[in-house]
Tab-separated table of C-alpha atoms and ligand atoms in Angstrom:
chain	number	residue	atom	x	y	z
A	1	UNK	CA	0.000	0.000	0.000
A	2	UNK	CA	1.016	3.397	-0.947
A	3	UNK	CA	1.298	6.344	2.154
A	4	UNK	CA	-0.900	8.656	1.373
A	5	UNK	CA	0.595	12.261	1.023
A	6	UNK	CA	0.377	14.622	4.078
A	7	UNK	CA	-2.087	16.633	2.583
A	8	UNK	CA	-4.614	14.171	2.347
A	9	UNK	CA	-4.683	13.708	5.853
A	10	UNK	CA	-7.999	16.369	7.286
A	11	UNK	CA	-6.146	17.455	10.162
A	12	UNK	CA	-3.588	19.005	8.137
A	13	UNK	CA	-5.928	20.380	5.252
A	14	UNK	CA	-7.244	21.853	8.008
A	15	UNK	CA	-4.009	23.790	9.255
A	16	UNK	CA	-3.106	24.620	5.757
A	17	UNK	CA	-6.258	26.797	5.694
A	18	UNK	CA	-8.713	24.284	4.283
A	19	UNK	CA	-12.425	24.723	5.169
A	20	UNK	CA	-12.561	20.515	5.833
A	21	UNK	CA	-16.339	18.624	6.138
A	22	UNK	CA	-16.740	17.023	8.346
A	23	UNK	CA	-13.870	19.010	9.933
A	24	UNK	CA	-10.962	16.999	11.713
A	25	UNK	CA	-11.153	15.918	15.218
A	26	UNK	CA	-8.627	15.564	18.637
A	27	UNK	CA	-9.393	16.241	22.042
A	28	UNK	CA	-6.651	17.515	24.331
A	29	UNK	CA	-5.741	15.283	27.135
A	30	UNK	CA	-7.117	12.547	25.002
A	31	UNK	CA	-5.029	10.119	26.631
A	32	UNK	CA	-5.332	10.554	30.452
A	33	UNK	CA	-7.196	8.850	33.419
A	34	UNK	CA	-10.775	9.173	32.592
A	35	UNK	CA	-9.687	5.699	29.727
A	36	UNK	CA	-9.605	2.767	32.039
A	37	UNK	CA	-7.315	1.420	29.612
A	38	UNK	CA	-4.760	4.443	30.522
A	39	UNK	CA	-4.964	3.783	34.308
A	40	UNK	CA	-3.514	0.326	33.723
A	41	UNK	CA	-1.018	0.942	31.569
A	42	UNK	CA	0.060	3.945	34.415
A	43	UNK	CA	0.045	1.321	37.290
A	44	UNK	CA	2.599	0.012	35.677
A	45	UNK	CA	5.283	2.851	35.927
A	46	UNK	CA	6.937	3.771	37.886
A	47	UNK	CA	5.088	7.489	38.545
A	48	UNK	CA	4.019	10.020	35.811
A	49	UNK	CA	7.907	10.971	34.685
A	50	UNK	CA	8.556	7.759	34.063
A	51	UNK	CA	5.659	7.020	31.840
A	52	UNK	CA	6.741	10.070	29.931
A	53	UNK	CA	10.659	8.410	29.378
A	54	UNK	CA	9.690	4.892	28.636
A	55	UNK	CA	8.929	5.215	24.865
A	56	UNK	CA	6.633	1.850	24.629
A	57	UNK	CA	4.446	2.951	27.177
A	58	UNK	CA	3.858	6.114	26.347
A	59	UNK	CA	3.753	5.143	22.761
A	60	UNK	CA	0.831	2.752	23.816
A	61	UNK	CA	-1.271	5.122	25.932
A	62	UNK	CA	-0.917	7.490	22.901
A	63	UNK	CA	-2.510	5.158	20.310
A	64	UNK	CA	-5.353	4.203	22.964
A	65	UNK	CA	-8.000	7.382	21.983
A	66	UNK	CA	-7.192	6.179	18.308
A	67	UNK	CA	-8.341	2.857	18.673
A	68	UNK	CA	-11.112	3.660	20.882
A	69	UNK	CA	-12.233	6.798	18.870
A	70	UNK	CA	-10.792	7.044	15.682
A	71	UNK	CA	-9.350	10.827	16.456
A	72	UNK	CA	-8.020	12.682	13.356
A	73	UNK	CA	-4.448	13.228	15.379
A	74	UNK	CA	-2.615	11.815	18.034
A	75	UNK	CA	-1.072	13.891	20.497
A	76	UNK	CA	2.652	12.194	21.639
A	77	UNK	CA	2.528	11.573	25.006
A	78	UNK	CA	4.450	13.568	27.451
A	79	UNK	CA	4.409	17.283	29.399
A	80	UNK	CA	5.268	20.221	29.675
A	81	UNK	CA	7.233	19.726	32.334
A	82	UNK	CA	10.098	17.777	30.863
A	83	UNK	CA	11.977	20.825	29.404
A	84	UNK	CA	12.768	21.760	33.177
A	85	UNK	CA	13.286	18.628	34.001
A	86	UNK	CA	15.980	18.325	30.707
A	87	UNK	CA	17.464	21.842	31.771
A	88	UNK	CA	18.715	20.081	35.061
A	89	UNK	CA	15.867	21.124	37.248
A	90	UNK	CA	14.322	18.418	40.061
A	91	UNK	CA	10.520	18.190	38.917
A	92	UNK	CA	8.635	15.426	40.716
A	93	UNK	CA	5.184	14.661	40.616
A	94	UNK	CA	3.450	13.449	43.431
A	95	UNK	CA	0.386	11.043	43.199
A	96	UNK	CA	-2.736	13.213	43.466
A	97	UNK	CA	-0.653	16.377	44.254
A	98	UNK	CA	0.460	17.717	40.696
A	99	UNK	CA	3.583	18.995	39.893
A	100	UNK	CA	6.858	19.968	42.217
A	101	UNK	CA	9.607	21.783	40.977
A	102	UNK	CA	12.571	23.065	43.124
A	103	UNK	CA	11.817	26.816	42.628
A	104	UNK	CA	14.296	29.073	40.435
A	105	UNK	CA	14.112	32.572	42.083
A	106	UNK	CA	17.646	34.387	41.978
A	107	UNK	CA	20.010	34.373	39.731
A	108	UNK	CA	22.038	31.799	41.569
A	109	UNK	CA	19.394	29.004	40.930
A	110	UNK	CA	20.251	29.687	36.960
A	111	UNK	CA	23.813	28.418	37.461
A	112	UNK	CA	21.871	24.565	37.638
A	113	UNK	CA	20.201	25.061	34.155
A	114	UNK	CA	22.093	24.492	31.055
A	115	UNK	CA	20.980	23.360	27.494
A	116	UNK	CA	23.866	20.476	27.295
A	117	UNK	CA	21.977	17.447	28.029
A	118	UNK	CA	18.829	18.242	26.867
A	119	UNK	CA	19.125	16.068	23.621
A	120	UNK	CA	20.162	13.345	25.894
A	121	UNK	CA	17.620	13.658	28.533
A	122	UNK	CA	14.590	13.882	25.998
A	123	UNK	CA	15.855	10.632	23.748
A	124	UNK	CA	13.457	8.581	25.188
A	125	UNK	CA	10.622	11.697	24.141
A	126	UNK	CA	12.317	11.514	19.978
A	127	UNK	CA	11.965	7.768	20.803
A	128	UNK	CA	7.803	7.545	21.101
A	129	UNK	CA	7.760	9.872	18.520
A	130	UNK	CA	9.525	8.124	16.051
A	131	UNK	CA	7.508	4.737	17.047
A	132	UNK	CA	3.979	6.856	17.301
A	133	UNK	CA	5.463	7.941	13.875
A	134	UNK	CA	5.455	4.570	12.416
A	135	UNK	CA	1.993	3.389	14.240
A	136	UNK	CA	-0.731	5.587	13.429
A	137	UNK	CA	-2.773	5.211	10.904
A	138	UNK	CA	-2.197	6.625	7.367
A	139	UNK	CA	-5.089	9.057	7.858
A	140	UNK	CA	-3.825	10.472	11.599
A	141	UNK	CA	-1.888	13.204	11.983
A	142	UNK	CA	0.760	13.482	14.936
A	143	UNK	CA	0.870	16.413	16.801
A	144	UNK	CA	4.407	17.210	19.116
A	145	UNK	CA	4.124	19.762	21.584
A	146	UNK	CA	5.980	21.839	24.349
A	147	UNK	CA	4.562	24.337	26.767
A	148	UNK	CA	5.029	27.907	25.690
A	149	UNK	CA	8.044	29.651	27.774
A	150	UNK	CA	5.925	31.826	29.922
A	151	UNK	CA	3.889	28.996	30.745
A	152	UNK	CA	6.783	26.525	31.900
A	153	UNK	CA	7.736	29.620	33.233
A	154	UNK	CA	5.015	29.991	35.876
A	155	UNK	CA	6.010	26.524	37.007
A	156	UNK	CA	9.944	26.499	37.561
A	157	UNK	CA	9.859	29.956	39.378
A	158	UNK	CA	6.455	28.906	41.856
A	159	UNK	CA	7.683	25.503	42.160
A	160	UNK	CA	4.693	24.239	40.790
A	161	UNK	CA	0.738	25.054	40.261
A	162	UNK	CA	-0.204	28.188	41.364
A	163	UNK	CA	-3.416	30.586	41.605
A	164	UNK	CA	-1.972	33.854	41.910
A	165	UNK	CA	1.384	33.513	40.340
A	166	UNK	CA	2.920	36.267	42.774
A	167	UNK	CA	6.619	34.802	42.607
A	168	UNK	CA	7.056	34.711	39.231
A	169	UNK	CA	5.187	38.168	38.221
A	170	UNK	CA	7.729	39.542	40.864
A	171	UNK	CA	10.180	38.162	39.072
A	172	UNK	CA	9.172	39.723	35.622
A	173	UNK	CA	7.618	43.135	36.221
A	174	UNK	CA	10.645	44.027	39.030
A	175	UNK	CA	13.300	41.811	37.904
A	176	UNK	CA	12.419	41.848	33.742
A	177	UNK	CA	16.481	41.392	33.380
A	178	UNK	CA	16.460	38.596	35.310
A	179	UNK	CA	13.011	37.067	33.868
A	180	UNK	CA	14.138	37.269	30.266
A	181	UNK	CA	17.157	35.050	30.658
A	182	UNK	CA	14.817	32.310	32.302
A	183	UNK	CA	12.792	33.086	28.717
A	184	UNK	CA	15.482	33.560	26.661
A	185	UNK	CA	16.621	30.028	28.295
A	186	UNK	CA	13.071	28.146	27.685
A	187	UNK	CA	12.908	29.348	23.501
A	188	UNK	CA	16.166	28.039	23.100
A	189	UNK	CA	15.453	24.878	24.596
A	190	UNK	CA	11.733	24.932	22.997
A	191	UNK	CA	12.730	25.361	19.795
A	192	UNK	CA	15.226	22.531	20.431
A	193	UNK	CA	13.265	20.254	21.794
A	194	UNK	CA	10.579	20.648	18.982
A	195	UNK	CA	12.963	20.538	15.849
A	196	UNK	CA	13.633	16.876	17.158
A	197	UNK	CA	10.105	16.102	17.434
A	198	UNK	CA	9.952	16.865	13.599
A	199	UNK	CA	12.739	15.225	13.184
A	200	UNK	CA	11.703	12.276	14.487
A	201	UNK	CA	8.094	12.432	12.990
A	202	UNK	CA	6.117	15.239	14.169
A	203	UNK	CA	3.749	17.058	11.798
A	204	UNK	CA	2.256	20.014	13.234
A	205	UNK	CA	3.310	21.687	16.661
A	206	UNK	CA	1.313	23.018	19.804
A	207	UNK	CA	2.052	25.566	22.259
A	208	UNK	CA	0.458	25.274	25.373
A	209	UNK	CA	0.525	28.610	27.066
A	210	UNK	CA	-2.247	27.525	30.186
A	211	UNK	CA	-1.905	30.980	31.933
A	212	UNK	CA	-1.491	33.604	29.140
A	213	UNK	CA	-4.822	34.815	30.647
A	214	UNK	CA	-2.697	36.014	33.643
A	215	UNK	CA	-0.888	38.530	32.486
A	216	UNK	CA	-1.925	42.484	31.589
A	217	UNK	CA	-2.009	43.912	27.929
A	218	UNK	CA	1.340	45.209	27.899
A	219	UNK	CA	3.093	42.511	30.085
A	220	UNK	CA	1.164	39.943	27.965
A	221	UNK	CA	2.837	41.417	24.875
A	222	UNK	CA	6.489	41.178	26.392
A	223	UNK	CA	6.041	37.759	27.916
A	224	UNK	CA	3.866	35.259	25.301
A	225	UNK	CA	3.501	37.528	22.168
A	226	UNK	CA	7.078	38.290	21.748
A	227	UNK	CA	8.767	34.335	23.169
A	228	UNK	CA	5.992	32.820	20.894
A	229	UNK	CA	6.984	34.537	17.848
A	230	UNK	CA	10.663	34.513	17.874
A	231	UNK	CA	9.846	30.670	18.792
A	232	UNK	CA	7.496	30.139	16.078
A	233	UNK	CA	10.331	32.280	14.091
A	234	UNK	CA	13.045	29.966	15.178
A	235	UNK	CA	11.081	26.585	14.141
A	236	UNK	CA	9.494	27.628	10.286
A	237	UNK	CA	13.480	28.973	9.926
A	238	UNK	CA	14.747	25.420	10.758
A	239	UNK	CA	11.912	23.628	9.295
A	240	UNK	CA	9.554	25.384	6.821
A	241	UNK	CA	6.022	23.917	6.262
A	242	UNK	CA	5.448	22.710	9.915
A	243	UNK	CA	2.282	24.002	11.257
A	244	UNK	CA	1.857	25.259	14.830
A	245	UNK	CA	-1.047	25.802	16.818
A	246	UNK	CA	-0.485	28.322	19.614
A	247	UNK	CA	-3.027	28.297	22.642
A	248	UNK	CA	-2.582	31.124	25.042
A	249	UNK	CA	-5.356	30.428	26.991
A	250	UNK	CA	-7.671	33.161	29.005
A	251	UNK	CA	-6.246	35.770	26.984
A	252	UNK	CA	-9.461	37.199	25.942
A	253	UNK	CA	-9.426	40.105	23.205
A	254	UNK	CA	-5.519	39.560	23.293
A	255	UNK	CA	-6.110	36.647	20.879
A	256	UNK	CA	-6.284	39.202	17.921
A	257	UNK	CA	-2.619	39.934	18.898
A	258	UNK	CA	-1.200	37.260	19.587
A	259	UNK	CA	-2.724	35.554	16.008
A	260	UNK	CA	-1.443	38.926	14.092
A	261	UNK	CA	1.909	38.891	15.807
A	262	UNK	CA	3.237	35.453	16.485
A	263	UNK	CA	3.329	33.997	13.342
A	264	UNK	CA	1.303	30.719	14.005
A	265	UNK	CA	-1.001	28.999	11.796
A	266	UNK	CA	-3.755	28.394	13.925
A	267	UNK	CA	-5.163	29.389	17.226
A	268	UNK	CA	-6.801	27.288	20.146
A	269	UNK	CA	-9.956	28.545	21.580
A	270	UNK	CA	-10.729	28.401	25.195
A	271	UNK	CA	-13.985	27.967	26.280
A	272	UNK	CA	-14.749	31.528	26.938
A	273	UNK	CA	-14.108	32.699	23.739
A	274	UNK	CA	-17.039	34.015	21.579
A	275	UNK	CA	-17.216	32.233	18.533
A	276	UNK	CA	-18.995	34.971	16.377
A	277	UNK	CA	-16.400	37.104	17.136
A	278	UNK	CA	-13.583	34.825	16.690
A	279	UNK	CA	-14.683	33.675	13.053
A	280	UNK	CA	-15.264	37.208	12.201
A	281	UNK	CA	-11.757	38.769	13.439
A	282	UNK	CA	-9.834	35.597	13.996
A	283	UNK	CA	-10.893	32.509	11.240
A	284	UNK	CA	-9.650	35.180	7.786
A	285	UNK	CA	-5.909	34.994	9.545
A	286	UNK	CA	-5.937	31.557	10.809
A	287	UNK	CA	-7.298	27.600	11.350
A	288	UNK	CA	-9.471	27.732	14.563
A	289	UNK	CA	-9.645	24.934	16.996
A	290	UNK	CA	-11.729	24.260	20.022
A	291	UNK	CA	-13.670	24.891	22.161
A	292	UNK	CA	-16.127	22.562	23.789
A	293	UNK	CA	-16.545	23.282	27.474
A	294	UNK	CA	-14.960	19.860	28.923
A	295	UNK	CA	-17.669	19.474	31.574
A	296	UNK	CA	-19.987	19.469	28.845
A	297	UNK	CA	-17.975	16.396	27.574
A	298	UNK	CA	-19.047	15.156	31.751
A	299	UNK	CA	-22.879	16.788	31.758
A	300	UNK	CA	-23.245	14.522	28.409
A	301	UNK	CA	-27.085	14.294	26.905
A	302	UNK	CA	-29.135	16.694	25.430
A	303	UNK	CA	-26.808	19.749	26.372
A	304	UNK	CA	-23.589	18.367	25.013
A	305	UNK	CA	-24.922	17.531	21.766
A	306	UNK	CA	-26.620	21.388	21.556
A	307	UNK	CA	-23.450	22.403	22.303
A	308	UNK	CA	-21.675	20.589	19.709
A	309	UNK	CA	-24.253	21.718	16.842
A	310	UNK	CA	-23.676	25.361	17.818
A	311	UNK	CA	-19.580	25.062	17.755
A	312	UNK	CA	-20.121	23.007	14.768
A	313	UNK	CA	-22.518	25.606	12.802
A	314	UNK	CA	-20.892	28.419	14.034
A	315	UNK	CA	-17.298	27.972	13.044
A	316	UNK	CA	-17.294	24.689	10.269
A	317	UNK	CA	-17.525	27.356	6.971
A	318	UNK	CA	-14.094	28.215	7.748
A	319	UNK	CA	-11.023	25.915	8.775
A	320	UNK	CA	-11.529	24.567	11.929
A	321	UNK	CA	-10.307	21.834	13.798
A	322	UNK	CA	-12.992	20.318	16.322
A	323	UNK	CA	-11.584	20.543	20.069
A	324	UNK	CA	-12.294	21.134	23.630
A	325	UNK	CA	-11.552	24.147	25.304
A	326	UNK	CA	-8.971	22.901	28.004
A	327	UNK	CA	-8.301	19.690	28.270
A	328	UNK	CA	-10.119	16.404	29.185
A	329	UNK	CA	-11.437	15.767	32.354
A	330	UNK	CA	-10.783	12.745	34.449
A	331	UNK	CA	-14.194	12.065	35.391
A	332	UNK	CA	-15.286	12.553	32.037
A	333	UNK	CA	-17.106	9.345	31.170
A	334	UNK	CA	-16.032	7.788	27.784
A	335	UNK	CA	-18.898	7.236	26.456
A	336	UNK	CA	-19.356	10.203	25.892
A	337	UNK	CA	-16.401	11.183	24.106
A	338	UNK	CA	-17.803	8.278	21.716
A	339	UNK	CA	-21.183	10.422	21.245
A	340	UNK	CA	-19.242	13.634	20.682
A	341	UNK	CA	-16.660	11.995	17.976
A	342	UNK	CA	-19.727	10.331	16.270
A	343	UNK	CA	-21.506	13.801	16.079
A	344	UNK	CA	-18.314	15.722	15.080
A	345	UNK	CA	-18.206	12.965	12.038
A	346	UNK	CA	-21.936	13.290	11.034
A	347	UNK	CA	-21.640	16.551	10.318
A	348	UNK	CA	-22.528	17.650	6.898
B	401	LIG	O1	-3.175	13.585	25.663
B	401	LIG	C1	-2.514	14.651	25.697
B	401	LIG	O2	-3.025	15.783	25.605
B	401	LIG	C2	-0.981	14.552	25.701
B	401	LIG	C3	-0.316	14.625	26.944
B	401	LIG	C4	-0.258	15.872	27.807
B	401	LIG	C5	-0.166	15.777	29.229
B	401	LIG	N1	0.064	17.027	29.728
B	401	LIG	C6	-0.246	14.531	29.991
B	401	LIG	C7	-0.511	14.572	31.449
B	401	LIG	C8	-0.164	17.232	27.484
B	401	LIG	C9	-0.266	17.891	26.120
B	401	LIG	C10	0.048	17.946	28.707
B	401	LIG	C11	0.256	19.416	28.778
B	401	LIG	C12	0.348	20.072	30.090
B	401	LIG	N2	0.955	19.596	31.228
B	401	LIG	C13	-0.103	21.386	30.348
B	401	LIG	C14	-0.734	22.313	29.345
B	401	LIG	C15	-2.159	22.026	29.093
B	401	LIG	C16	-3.087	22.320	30.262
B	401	LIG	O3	-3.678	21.368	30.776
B	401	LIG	O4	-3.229	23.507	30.637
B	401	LIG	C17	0.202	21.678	31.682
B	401	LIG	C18	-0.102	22.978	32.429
B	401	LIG	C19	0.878	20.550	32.232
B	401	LIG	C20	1.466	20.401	33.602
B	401	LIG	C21	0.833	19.301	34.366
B	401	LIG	N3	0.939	17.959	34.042
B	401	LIG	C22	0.061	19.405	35.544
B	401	LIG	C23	-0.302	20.702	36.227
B	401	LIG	C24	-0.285	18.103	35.901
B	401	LIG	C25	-1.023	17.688	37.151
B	401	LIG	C26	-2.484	17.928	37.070
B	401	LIG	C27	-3.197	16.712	36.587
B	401	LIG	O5	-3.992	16.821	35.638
B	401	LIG	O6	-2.959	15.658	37.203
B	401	LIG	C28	0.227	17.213	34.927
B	401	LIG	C29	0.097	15.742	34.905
B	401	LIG	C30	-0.362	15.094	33.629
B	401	LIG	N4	0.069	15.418	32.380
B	401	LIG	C31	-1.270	13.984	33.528
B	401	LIG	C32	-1.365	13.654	32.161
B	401	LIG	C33	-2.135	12.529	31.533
B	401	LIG	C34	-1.928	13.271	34.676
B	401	LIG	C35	-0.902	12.592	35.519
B	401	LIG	C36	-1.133	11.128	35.791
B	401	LIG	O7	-1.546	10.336	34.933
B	401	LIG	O8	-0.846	10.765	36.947
C-alpha cells in the first residue's frame, strides 16, 4: 500500500487553511485517566515521569483514543514539564498532588540550568515519537508539543501550580532582566526540543501557554507575544512547512494579537471565547480549533450535543479543527467522548 501524502490527511488540510467537512477531530488530554485502559497501563510505571521516558508505554497510551475513537491526530505523550526537568531542574510529581519543581528565584538558581543534556535527557521523548510515527494510521496526523516559555515559566519559578502567580510576576515586572534570561533560556530549549520532534516524525506543533490569561495587555505582549513569535520564528526557519497551533489560553481580546503577531497557523480557543467574534476577526488569519466546554464532555445528553451543533454551525464554513476548550477531564465518562466523535463525524 502506498502512504498517502500529508495533505490528504484532514487534520492538516485543516491547518493549511482548508475549510474541511466534516472538519478533523482531537481532544486535548485525550489520553489521560478518565480511559480505564490508561490507568492500567500507568500502574505500571513507575510514577508520571517515568511514563513520559519509557517510549513503549507512552507510545501505547498514545494510540489508545485512536483505537477507541478514531481521532483525526494523536497527540505524543508527554508534558510540559520535561523541558525543566531536561534543563537540570528536580521536577517530581506526586500522586494526586500535581507537579513539584525546586523553585528558580535568583540568579544563583540559573547556574543549575544548562541546554547540554537536553538532547540526551529527551531521547526517550524523539523515541515515542519516532515509534507513534510509524503506528498511526495513514489518515492520523501526529501532533508534538511543548509548553510555551511563559507557561513553563510559571512553574519552575512557583515551584509548581499556582493561583496567583505572585513569585514569578515579581520576578518579571521588578526583575524583567532577570526574567528574560529564564525566557530567553526556555525558547532556546523549545525550539530545540521541537525541531527533534519533527525530526523524528512530528507534523504540526502546539504551544500550550495555560496561563497567558494572567498577564496584563502590555506585560502579555512582552512575555507570550514576543517568546511565541521569535519561537514560532526559530522553528518555520529550521523547518519550513510545519504548522503550529499556539493556545494562550484566558487571553481574551488579546487573541487578535497574539494571532497577528506570532506567526502561528492556527489558534486554540478556550472555552470563553465568543465564537462569532472569533470567526469574524480571527478565522480570515488563521485555522481555529476548540472549544467545547470539557464538563460538557461530563454533563453529556441533550446539552452536550446542543453544544456541539452550535460550535459546529458556528465555526465549520471556515477551517476549523474540532476541540475542547482545556483539556479532558478525568471524570469525564467515555462514552461520551464516543457520542461527541460520532456527532463531530456526522456533520454535513
Ligand atoms: O493527551 C494529551 O493531551 C498529551 C499529553 C499531555 C499531558 N500534559 C499529559 C498529562 C499534554 C499535552 C500535557 C500538557 C500540560 N501539562 C499542560 C498544558 C495544558 C493544560 O492542561 O493547561 C500543563 C499545564 C501541564 C502540567 C501538568 N501535568 C500538571 C499541572 C499536571 C497535574 C495535574 C493533573 O492533571 O494531574 C500534569 C500531569 C499530567 N500530564 C497527567 C497527564 C495525563 C496526569 C498525571 C497522571 O496520569 O498521573
Amino acid at each position: 500500500m502506498t502512504e498517502p501524502s500529508p495533505s490528504s490527511k484532514p487534520f492538516l488540510r485543516a491547518l493549511k487553511g482548508e475549510a474541511v467537512v466534516p472538519p478533523p477531530c482531537w481532544l486535548m488530554r485525550q489520553a489521560g485517566r478518565y480511559l480505564p485502559e490508561y490507568r492500567q497501563v500507568r500502574a505500571t510505571a513507575n510514577g508520571f515521569l517515568d511514563l513520559c521516558y519509557s517510549p513503549g508505554k507512552a507510545t501505547e497510551v498514545t494510540l489508545q483514543p485512536l483505537r477507541r475513537y478514531g481521532f483525526d491526530a494523536a497527540i505524543l505523550f508527554s508534558d510540559i514539564l520535561v523541558v525543566p526537568h531536561a534543563l537540570g531542574q528536580a521536577v517530581t510529581f506526586r500522586e494526586g498532588e500535581g507537579p513539584c519543581l525546586e523553585p528558580v528565584r535568583l540568579a544563583k538558581d540559573f547556574a543549575g540550568l544548562t541546554l547540554s543534556g537536553l538532547q540526551g535527557r529527551l531521547r526517550p521523548v524523539f523515541e515515542t515519537v519516532k515509534l507513534l510515527s510509524a503506528a498511526i494510521p495513514p489518515s492520523t496526523a501526529l501532533i508534538g508539543f511543548a509548553g510555551a516559555p511563559w507557561t513553563v515559566a510559571t512553574y519552575m519559578v512557583e515551584g509548581g501550580s499556582s493561583k496567583d502567580f505572585v513569585e514569578t510576576k515579581k520576578m518579571a515586572y521588578g526583575q524583567p532582566e532577570l526574567f528574560g534570561r529564564l525566557i530567553d533560556l526556555l525558547v532556546d530549549a523549545s525550539a530545540e526540543y521541537l525541531i527533534a520532534q519533527i525530526d523524528n516524525g512530528a507534523e504540526a506543533l502546539q504551544l500550550f501557554d495555560s496561563w497567558a490569561g494572567a498577564l496584563p495587555e502590555d506585560q502579555f505582549a512582552r512575555w507570550v507575544i514576543e517568546p511565541t513569535r521569535r519561537l514560532v520564528e526559530r522553528i518555520k526557519q529550521a523547518r519550513p512547512g510545519i504548522p503550529v497551533i499556539g493556545f494562550p489560553r484566558g487571553a481574551g481580546a488579546l487573541y487578535l494579537p497574539f494571532v497577528e503577531q506570532t506567526g502561528v497557523d492556527a489558534v486554540s480557543l478556550d472555552t470563553g471565547i465568543p465564537l462569532d467574534w472569533a470567526v469574524k476577526t480571527l478565522q480570515p488569519k488563521v485555522t481555529l480549533q476548540g472549544n467545547l466546554d470539557p464538563v460538557m464532555l461530563i454533563a453529556g445528553g441533550a446539552a452536550l450535543d446542543s453544544a456541539i451543533e452550535r460550535i459546529l454551525s458556528i465555526c465549520s464554513k471556515g477551517p476549523f479543527i474540532f476541540n475542547l476548550g482545556h483539556g479532558i477531564l478525568p471524570s469525564t465518562p467515555p462514552e461520551n467522548v464516543a457520542r461527541l466523535i460520532e456527532k463531530v463525524k456526522a456533520w454535513s
